[in-house]
N, CA, C and O of each residue as an XYZ file, in Angstrom:
496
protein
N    -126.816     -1.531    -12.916
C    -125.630     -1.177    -13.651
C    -124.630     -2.308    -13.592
O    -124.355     -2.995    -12.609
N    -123.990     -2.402    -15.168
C    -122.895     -3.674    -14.707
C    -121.955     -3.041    -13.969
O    -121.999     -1.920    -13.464
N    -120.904     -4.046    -13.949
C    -119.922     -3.601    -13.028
C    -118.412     -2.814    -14.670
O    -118.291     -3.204    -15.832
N    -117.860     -2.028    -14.132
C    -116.677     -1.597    -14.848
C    -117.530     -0.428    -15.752
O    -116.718      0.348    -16.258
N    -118.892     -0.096    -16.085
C    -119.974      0.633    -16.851
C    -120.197      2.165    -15.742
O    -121.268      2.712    -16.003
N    -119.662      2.647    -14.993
C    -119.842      3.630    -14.152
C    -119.821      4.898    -14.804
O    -120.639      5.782    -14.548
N    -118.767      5.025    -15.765
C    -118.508      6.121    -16.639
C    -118.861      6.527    -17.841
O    -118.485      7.542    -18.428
N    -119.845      5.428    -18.315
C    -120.933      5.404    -19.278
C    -122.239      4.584    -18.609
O    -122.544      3.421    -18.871
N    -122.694      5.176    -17.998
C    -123.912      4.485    -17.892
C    -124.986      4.353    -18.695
O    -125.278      5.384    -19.302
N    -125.885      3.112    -18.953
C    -126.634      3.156    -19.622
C    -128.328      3.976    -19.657
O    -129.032      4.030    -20.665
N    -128.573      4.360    -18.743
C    -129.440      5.010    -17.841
C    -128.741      6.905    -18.829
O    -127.651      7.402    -18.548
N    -129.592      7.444    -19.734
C    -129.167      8.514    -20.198
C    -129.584      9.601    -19.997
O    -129.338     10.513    -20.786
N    -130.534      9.836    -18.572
C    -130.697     11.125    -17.459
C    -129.267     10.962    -16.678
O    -129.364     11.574    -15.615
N    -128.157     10.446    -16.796
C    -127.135     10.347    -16.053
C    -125.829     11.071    -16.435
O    -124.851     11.456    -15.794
N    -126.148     11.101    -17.563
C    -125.276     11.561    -18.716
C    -124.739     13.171    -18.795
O    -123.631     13.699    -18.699
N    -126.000     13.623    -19.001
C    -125.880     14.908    -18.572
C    -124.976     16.024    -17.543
O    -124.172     16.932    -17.752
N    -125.708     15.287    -16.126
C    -124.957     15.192    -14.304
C    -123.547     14.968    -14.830
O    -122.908     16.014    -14.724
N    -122.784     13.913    -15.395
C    -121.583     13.470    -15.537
C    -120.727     14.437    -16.573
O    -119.513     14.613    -16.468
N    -121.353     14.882    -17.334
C    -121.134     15.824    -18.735
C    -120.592     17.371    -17.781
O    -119.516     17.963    -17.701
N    -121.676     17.546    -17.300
C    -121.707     18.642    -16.106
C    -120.457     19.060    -15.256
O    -119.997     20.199    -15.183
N    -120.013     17.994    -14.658
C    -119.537     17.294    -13.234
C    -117.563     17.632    -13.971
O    -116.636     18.237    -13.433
N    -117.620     17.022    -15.141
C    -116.348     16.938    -16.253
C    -116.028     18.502    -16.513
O    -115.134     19.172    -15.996
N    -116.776     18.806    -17.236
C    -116.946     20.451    -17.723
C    -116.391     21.172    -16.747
O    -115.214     21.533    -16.746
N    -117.337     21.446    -15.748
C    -116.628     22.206    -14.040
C    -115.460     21.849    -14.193
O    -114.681     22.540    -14.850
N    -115.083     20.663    -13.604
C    -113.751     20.093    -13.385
C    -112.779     20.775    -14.406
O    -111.760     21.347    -14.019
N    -113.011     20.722    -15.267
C    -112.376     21.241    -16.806
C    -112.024     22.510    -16.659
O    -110.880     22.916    -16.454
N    -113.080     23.202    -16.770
C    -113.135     24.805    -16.231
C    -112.032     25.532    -15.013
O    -111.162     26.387    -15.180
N    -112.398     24.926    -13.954
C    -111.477     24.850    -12.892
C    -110.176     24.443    -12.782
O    -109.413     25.062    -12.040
N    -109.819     23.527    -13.390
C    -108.516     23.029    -13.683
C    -107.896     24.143    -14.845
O    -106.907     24.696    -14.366
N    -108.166     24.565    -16.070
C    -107.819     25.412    -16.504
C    -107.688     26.526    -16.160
O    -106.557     26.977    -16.344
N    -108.714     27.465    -15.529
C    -108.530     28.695    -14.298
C    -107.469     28.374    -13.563
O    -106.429     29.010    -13.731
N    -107.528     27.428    -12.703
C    -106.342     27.162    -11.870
C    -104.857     27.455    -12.652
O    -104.062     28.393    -12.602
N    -104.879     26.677    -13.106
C    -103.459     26.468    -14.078
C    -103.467     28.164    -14.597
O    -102.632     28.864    -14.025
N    -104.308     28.816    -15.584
C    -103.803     30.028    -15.590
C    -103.733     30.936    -14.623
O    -103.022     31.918    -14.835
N    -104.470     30.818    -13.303
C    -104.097     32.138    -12.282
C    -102.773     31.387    -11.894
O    -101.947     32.299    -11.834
N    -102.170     30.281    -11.618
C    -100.769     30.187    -11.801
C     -99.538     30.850    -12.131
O     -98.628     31.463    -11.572
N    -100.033     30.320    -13.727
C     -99.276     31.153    -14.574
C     -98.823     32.444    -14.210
O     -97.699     32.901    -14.004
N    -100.514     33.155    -14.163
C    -100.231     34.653    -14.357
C     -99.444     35.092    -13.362
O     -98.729     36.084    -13.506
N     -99.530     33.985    -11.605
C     -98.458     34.683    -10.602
C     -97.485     34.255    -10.478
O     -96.745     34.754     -9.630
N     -96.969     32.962    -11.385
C     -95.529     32.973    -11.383
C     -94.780     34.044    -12.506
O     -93.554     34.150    -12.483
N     -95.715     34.935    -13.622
C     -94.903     35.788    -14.314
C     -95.184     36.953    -13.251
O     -94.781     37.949    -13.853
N     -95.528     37.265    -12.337
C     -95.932     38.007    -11.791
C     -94.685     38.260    -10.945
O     -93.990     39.273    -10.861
N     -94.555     36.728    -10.165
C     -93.439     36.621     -9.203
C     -91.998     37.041     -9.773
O     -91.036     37.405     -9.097
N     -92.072     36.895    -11.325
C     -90.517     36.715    -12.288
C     -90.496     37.842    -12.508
O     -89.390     38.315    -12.244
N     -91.615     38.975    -13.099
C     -91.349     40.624    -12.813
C     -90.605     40.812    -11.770
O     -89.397     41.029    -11.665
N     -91.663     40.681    -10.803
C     -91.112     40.950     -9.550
C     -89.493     40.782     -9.011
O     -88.813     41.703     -8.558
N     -89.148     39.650     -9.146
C     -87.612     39.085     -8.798
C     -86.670     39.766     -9.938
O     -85.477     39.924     -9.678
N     -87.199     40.177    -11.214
C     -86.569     41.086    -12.145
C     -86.483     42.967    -11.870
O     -85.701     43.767    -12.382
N     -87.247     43.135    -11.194
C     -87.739     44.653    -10.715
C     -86.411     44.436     -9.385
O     -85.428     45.178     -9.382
N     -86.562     43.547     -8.540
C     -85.646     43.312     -7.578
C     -83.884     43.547     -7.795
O     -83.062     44.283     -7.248
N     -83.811     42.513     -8.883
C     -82.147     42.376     -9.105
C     -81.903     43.665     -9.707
O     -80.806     44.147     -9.426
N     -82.813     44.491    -10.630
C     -82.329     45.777    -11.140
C     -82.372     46.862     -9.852
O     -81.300     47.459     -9.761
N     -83.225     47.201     -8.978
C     -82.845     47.658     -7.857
C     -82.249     47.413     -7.088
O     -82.342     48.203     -6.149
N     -81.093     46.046     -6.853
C     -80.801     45.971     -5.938
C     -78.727     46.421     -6.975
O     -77.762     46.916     -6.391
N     -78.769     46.027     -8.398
C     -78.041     46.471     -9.036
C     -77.760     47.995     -9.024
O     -76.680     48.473     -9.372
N     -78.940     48.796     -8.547
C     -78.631     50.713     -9.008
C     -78.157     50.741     -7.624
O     -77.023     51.210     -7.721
N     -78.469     50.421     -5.973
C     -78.496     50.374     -5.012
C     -76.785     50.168     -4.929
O     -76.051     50.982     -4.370
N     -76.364     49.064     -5.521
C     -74.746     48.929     -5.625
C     -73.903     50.006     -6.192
O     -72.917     50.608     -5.764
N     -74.445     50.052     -7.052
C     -73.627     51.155     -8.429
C     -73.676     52.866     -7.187
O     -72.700     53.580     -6.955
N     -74.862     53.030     -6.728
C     -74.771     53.815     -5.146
C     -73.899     54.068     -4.648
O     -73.209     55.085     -4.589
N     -73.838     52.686     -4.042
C     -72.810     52.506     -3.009
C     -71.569     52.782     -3.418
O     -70.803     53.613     -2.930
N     -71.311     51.777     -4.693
C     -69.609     52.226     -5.026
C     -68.973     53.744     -5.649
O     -67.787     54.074     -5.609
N     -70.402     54.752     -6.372
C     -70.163     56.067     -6.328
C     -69.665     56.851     -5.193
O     -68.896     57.810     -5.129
N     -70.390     56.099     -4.208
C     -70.326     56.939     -2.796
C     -68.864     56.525     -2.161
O     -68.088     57.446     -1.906
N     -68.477     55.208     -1.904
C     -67.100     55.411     -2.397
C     -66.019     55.638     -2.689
O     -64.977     55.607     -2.035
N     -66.364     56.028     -4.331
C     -65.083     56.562     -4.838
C     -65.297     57.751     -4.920
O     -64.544     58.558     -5.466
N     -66.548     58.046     -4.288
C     -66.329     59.945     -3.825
C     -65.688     60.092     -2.501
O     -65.064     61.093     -2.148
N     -65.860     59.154     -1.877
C     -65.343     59.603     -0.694
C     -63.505     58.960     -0.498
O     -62.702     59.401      0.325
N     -63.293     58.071     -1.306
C     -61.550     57.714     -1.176
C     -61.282     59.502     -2.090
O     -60.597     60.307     -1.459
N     -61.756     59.883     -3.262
C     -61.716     61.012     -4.299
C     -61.066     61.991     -3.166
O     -59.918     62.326     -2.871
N     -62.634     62.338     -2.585
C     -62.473     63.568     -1.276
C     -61.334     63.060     -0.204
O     -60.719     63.901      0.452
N     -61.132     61.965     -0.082
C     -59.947     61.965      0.869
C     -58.883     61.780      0.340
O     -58.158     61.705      1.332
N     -57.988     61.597     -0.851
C     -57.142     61.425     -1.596
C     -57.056     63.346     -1.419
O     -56.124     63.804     -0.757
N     -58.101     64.325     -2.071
C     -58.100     65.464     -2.409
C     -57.316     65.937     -1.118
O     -56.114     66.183     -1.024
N     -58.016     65.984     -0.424
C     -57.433     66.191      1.109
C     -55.792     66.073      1.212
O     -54.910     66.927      1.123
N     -55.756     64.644      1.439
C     -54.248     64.259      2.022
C     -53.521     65.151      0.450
O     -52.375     65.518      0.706
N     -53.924     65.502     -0.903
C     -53.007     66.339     -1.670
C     -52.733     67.670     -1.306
O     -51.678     68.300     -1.235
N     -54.555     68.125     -0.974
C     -53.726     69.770      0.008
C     -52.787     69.702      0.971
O     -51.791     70.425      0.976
N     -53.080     68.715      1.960
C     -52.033     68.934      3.040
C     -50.877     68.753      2.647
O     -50.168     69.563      3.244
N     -49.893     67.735      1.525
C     -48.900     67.571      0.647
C     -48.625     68.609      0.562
O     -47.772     69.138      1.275
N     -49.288     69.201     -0.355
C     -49.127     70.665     -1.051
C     -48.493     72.176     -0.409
O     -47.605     72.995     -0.647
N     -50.037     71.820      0.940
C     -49.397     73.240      1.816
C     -48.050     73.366      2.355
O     -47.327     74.362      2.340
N     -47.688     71.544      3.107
C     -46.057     71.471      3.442
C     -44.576     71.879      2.088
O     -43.387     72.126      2.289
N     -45.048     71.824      1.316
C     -44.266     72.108     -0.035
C     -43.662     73.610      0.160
O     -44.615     74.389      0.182
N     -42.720     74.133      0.272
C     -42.299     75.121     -0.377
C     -42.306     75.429     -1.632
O     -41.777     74.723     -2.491
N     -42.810     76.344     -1.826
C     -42.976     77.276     -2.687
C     -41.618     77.402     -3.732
O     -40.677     77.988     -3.196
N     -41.442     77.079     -4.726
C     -40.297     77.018     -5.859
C     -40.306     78.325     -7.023
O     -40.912     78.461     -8.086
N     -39.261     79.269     -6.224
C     -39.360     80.898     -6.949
C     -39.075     80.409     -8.017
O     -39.950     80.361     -8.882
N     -37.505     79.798     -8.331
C     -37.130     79.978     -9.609
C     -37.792     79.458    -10.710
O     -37.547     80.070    -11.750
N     -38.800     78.221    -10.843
C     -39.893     77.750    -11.485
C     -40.509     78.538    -12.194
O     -40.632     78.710    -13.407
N     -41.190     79.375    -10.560
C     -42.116     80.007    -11.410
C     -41.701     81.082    -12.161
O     -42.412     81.553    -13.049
N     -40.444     81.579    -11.841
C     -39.686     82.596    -12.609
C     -39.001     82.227    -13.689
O     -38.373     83.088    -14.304
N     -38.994     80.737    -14.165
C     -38.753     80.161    -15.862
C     -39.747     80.590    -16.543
O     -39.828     81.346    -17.512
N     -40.810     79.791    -15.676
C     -42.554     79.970    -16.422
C     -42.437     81.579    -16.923
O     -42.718     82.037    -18.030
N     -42.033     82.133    -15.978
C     -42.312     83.836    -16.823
C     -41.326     83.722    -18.138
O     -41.675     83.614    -19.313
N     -40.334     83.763    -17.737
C     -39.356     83.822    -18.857
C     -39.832     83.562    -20.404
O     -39.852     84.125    -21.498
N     -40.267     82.117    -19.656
C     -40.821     81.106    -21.090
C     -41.457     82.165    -22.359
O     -41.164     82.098    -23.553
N     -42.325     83.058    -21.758
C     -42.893     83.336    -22.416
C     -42.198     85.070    -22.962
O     -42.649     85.879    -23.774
N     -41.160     85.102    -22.234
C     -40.445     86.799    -22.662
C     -40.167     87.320    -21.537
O     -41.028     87.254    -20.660
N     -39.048     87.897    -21.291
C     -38.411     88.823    -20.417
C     -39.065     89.821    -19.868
O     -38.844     90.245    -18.734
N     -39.778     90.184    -20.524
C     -40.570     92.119    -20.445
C     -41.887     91.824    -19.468
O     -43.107     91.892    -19.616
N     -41.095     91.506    -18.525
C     -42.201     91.455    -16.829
C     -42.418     92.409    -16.146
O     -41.401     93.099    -16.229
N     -43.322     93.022    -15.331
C     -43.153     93.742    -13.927
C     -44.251     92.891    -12.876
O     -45.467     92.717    -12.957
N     -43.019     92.365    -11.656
C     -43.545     92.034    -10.321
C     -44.522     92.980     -9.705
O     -43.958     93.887     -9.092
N     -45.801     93.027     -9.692
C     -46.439     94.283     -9.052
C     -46.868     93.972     -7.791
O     -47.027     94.992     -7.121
N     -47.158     92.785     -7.109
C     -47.414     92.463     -5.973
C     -46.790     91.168     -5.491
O     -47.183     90.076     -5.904
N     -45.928     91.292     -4.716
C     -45.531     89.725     -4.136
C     -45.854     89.562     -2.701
O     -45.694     90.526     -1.952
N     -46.299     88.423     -2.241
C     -46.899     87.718     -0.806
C     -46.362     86.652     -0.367
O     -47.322     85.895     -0.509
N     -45.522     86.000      0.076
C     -45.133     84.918      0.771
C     -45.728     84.250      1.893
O     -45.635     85.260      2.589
N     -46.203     83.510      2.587
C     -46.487     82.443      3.414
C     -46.198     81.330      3.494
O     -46.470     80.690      2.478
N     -45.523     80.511      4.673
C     -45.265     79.204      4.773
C     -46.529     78.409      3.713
O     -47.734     78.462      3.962
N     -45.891     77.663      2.465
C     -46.865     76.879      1.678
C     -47.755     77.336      0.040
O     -48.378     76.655     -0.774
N     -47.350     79.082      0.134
C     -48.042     79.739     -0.672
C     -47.005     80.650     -0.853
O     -46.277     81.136      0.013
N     -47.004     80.916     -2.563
C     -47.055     82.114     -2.876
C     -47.401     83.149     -3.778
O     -47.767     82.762     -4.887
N     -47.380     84.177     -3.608
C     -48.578     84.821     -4.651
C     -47.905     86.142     -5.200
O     -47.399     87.101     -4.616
N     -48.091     85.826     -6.595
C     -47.104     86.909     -7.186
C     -48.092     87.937     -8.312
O     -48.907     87.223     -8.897
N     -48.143     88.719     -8.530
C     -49.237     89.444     -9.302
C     -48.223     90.321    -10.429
O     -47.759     91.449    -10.262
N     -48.062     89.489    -11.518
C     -47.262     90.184    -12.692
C     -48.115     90.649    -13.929
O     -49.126     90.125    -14.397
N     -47.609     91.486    -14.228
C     -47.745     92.578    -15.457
C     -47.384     91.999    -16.773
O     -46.370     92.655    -17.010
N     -47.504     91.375    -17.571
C     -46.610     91.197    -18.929
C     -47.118     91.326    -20.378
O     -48.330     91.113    -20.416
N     -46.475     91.663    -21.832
C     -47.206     92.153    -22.193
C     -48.339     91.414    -22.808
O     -48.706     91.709    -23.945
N     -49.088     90.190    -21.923
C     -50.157     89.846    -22.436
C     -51.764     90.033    -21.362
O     -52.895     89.563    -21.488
N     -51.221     90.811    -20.492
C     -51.693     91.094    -19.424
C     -51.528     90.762    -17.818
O     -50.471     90.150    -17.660
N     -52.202     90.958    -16.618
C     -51.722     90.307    -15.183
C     -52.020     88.811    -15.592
O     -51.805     87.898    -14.793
């Protein structure tokens, strides 16, 4: 064989082996390259499946939250509330508002509450 002639040899039982040898190589290099592929889209699902769960996981958290400042806001308003006295004459406009022709049928007082059970003519 001359010299620099390795990759064509003249000898053409050689040809074949080398034809062979390329092909594989070929084959393999393309397989390769696509099982790649397929696990870097694999990996990019994946890291996409991630940021959306780790997004609902937040949205969670901050429900939970503003349920719980909600429930404690609710709170500190009852206790507001219960210290409040009770404002007769108010609620005795509110009747008015709507007409004179009342009857008081049950009244209850308690520090914070009070509870009045009227008659009028649109019913208790």
């Amino acid at each position: 064989m001359e010299k620099g002639l390795f990759l064509f040899p003249k000898k053409k039982h050689l040809l074949p082996k080398i034809t062979i040898v390329i092909t594989l190589l070929a084959i393999l290099s393309i397989t390769t390259a696509y099982l790649i592929l397929e696990r870097n889209k694999k990996l990019a699902k994946k890291e996409e499946l991630r940021l959306i769960y780790n997004k609902k996981e937040e949205e969670k958290r901050v429900q939970l939250e503003l349920e719980n400042k909600y429930n404690t806001l609710l709170t500190e308003l009852y206790i507001i509330e219960s210290q409040i006295e009770p404002d007769i004459y108010s609620i005795l406009y509110e009747l008015n508002k709507y007409g004179s022709n009342y009857k008081i049928t049950d009244f209850n007082y308690s520090p914070g509450s009070l509870r009045l059970n009227v008659i009028t003519n649109n019913g208790i």
